[in-house]
């Protein structure tokens, strides 16, 4: 009986901490179809949808209010992702929006253009080659990607709106400025507490939006 209860909690859990709330659910047939049509999952992907979890969670946005966002991650990290975003919520870290990359037809570029925080996307690594990205396993999260751009070794940024954030220092109290991730920020420490590595430490390129387990 005890094992059955634990299994149920792992498959479908609702967490409520003060005003924060989150749900973890298996990928149902409707979400799976959404992923297929949105070109974020196909049969040759390195993980099956049975190994993924759909999460809805509350987050603070850029407009002095709160929204429910959605994200898909690997089942092995789902519970800690809920905890990470609970802690981000508690420190007031803002997230512009959280939608599945399926809403952008699987295009990482278009998702970034929308400043969308996301996780699972069955795609190769962004630096080229055929190796699967950590996103293809549901074990990477890109957070506020306009404010936290990918910068190649030559200093190039693919997204025009991100150039204003090329200088990595907090300048004011705006939500966009608070969203910018800098090494000593509490948000980075929260991810690292759970064993996630930050792309801002990468070399020779920088991936400030990226956290991976």
PDB file of C-alpha atoms in Angstrom, residues 72-180:
ATOM      1  CA  UNK A  72       8.135  19.451 -19.875  1.00  0.00           C
ATOM      2  CA  UNK A  73      11.106  17.767 -18.204  1.00  0.00           C
ATOM      3  CA  UNK A  74      12.427  14.257 -17.566  1.00  0.00           C
ATOM      4  CA  UNK A  75      10.609  12.364 -14.819  1.00  0.00           C
ATOM      5  CA  UNK A  76      13.857  12.023 -12.834  1.00  0.00           C
ATOM      6  CA  UNK A  77      14.110  15.795 -12.338  1.00  0.00           C
ATOM      7  CA  UNK A  78      10.419  16.776 -12.272  1.00  0.00           C
ATOM      8  CA  UNK A  79      10.077  17.019  -8.491  1.00  0.00           C
ATOM      9  CA  UNK A  80      13.224  19.107  -8.089  1.00  0.00           C
ATOM     10  CA  UNK A  81      12.214  21.399 -10.970  1.00  0.00           C
ATOM     11  CA  UNK A  82       9.054  22.165  -9.005  1.00  0.00           C
ATOM     12  CA  UNK A  83      11.217  22.955  -5.980  1.00  0.00           C
ATOM     13  CA  UNK A  84      13.623  25.110  -7.996  1.00  0.00           C
ATOM     14  CA  UNK A  85      10.803  27.218  -9.387  1.00  0.00           C
ATOM     15  CA  UNK A  86       9.218  27.442  -5.939  1.00  0.00           C
ATOM     16  CA  UNK A  87      12.434  28.995  -4.658  1.00  0.00           C
ATOM     17  CA  UNK A  88      12.665  31.302  -7.682  1.00  0.00           C
ATOM     18  CA  UNK A  89       9.092  32.390  -6.964  1.00  0.00           C
ATOM     19  CA  UNK A  90       9.918  33.050  -3.315  1.00  0.00           C
ATOM     20  CA  UNK A  91      12.886  35.309  -4.115  1.00  0.00           C
ATOM     21  CA  UNK A  92      10.779  37.252  -6.623  1.00  0.00           C
ATOM     22  CA  UNK A  93      12.677  36.133  -9.720  1.00  0.00           C
ATOM     23  CA  UNK A  94      10.577  37.152 -12.770  1.00  0.00           C
ATOM     24  CA  UNK A  95       9.927  34.969 -15.831  1.00  0.00           C
ATOM     25  CA  UNK A  96       8.413  36.575 -18.906  1.00  0.00           C
ATOM     26  CA  UNK A  97       6.539  33.453 -20.021  1.00  0.00           C
ATOM     27  CA  UNK A  98       6.708  29.651 -19.907  1.00  0.00           C
ATOM     28  CA  UNK A  99       5.233  27.778 -22.874  1.00  0.00           C
ATOM     29  CA  UNK A 100       6.060  24.514 -24.581  1.00  0.00           C
ATOM     30  CA  UNK A 101       8.410  24.820 -27.554  1.00  0.00           C
ATOM     31  CA  UNK A 102       5.658  22.976 -29.443  1.00  0.00           C
ATOM     32  CA  UNK A 103       3.851  26.329 -29.592  1.00  0.00           C
ATOM     33  CA  UNK A 104       6.750  27.532 -31.757  1.00  0.00           C
ATOM     34  CA  UNK A 105       6.743  24.503 -34.092  1.00  0.00           C
ATOM     35  CA  UNK A 106       9.842  23.140 -32.399  1.00  0.00           C
ATOM     36  CA  UNK A 107      11.880  26.215 -33.340  1.00  0.00           C
ATOM     37  CA  UNK A 108      14.369  27.092 -30.619  1.00  0.00           C
ATOM     38  CA  UNK A 109      15.022  30.387 -32.424  1.00  0.00           C
ATOM     39  CA  UNK A 110      11.372  31.474 -32.362  1.00  0.00           C
ATOM     40  CA  UNK A 111      10.977  30.396 -28.754  1.00  0.00           C
ATOM     41  CA  UNK A 112      13.954  32.559 -27.817  1.00  0.00           C
ATOM     42  CA  UNK A 113      12.608  35.497 -29.857  1.00  0.00           C
ATOM     43  CA  UNK A 114       9.499  35.320 -27.678  1.00  0.00           C
ATOM     44  CA  UNK A 115      11.719  35.309 -24.552  1.00  0.00           C
ATOM     45  CA  UNK A 116      10.174  31.988 -23.646  1.00  0.00           C
ATOM     46  CA  UNK A 117      11.444  29.866 -20.767  1.00  0.00           C
ATOM     47  CA  UNK A 118      11.378  26.211 -21.803  1.00  0.00           C
ATOM     48  CA  UNK A 119      12.933  22.778 -21.322  1.00  0.00           C
ATOM     49  CA  UNK A 120      12.225  19.677 -23.438  1.00  0.00           C
ATOM     50  CA  UNK A 121      12.818  19.874 -27.170  1.00  0.00           C
ATOM     51  CA  UNK A 122      14.094  16.896 -29.159  1.00  0.00           C
ATOM     52  CA  UNK A 123      16.920  18.646 -31.010  1.00  0.00           C
ATOM     53  CA  UNK A 124      20.706  18.425 -31.435  1.00  0.00           C
ATOM     54  CA  UNK A 125      23.137  20.660 -29.559  1.00  0.00           C
ATOM     55  CA  UNK A 126      23.066  24.301 -30.625  1.00  0.00           C
ATOM     56  CA  UNK A 127      26.825  24.452 -31.249  1.00  0.00           C
ATOM     57  CA  UNK A 128      26.545  22.107 -34.241  1.00  0.00           C
ATOM     58  CA  UNK A 129      26.989  18.396 -34.797  1.00  0.00           C
ATOM     59  CA  UNK A 130      24.660  15.431 -34.435  1.00  0.00           C
ATOM     60  CA  UNK A 131      24.924  14.964 -30.675  1.00  0.00           C
ATOM     61  CA  UNK A 132      21.624  15.279 -28.819  1.00  0.00           C
ATOM     62  CA  UNK A 133      21.136  18.363 -26.675  1.00  0.00           C
ATOM     63  CA  UNK A 134      20.356  17.943 -22.969  1.00  0.00           C
ATOM     64  CA  UNK A 135      16.987  19.450 -23.946  1.00  0.00           C
ATOM     65  CA  UNK A 136      16.284  16.274 -25.933  1.00  0.00           C
ATOM     66  CA  UNK A 137      16.430  14.353 -22.648  1.00  0.00           C
ATOM     67  CA  UNK A 138      14.326  16.846 -20.708  1.00  0.00           C
ATOM     68  CA  UNK A 139      17.268  17.661 -18.459  1.00  0.00           C
ATOM     69  CA  UNK A 140      17.976  21.253 -19.493  1.00  0.00           C
ATOM     70  CA  UNK A 141      16.116  24.515 -18.982  1.00  0.00           C
ATOM     71  CA  UNK A 142      16.560  27.809 -20.846  1.00  0.00           C
ATOM     72  CA  UNK A 143      15.337  30.685 -18.726  1.00  0.00           C
ATOM     73  CA  UNK A 144      14.536  34.227 -19.964  1.00  0.00           C
ATOM     74  CA  UNK A 145      16.688  33.715 -23.090  1.00  0.00           C
ATOM     75  CA  UNK A 146      16.553  37.304 -24.368  1.00  0.00           C
ATOM     76  CA  UNK A 147      17.966  38.695 -21.133  1.00  0.00           C
ATOM     77  CA  UNK A 148      20.322  35.698 -20.908  1.00  0.00           C
ATOM     78  CA  UNK A 149      21.604  35.117 -24.452  1.00  0.00           C
ATOM     79  CA  UNK A 150      23.829  32.513 -26.035  1.00  0.00           C
ATOM     80  CA  UNK A 151      27.079  34.305 -26.971  1.00  0.00           C
ATOM     81  CA  UNK A 152      29.475  32.487 -29.284  1.00  0.00           C
ATOM     82  CA  UNK A 153      33.265  32.600 -28.908  1.00  0.00           C
ATOM     83  CA  UNK A 154      33.445  35.626 -31.219  1.00  0.00           C
ATOM     84  CA  UNK A 155      30.929  37.541 -29.112  1.00  0.00           C
ATOM     85  CA  UNK A 156      28.084  37.173 -31.634  1.00  0.00           C
ATOM     86  CA  UNK A 157      24.466  37.020 -30.443  1.00  0.00           C
ATOM     87  CA  UNK A 158      21.770  35.761 -32.832  1.00  0.00           C
ATOM     88  CA  UNK A 159      18.927  37.800 -31.330  1.00  0.00           C
ATOM     89  CA  UNK A 160      18.926  41.589 -31.742  1.00  0.00           C
ATOM     90  CA  UNK A 161      16.985  42.270 -28.538  1.00  0.00           C
ATOM     91  CA  UNK A 162      19.682  40.493 -26.529  1.00  0.00           C
ATOM     92  CA  UNK A 163      22.486  42.899 -27.416  1.00  0.00           C
ATOM     93  CA  UNK A 164      21.402  45.332 -24.722  1.00  0.00           C
ATOM     94  CA  UNK A 165      22.209  42.565 -22.220  1.00  0.00           C
ATOM     95  CA  UNK A 166      25.677  41.829 -23.562  1.00  0.00           C
ATOM     96  CA  UNK A 167      27.120  43.813 -20.671  1.00  0.00           C
ATOM     97  CA  UNK A 168      26.512  41.506 -17.720  1.00  0.00           C
ATOM     98  CA  UNK A 169      25.822  43.763 -14.755  1.00  0.00           C
ATOM     99  CA  UNK A 170      22.649  44.842 -13.007  1.00  0.00           C
ATOM    100  CA  UNK A 171      21.785  48.437 -13.884  1.00  0.00           C
ATOM    101  CA  UNK A 172      18.332  49.123 -12.441  1.00  0.00           C
ATOM    102  CA  UNK A 173      15.317  47.578 -10.719  1.00  0.00           C
ATOM    103  CA  UNK A 174      13.325  46.709 -13.857  1.00  0.00           C
ATOM    104  CA  UNK A 175      11.948  43.201 -14.265  1.00  0.00           C
ATOM    105  CA  UNK A 176      14.151  42.610 -17.302  1.00  0.00           C
ATOM    106  CA  UNK A 177      17.208  43.611 -15.293  1.00  0.00           C
ATOM    107  CA  UNK A 178      16.193  41.296 -12.444  1.00  0.00           C
ATOM    108  CA  UNK A 179      15.779  38.479 -14.977  1.00  0.00           C
ATOM    109  CA  UNK A 180      19.393  38.836 -16.135  1.00  0.00           C
TER     110      UNK A 180
END
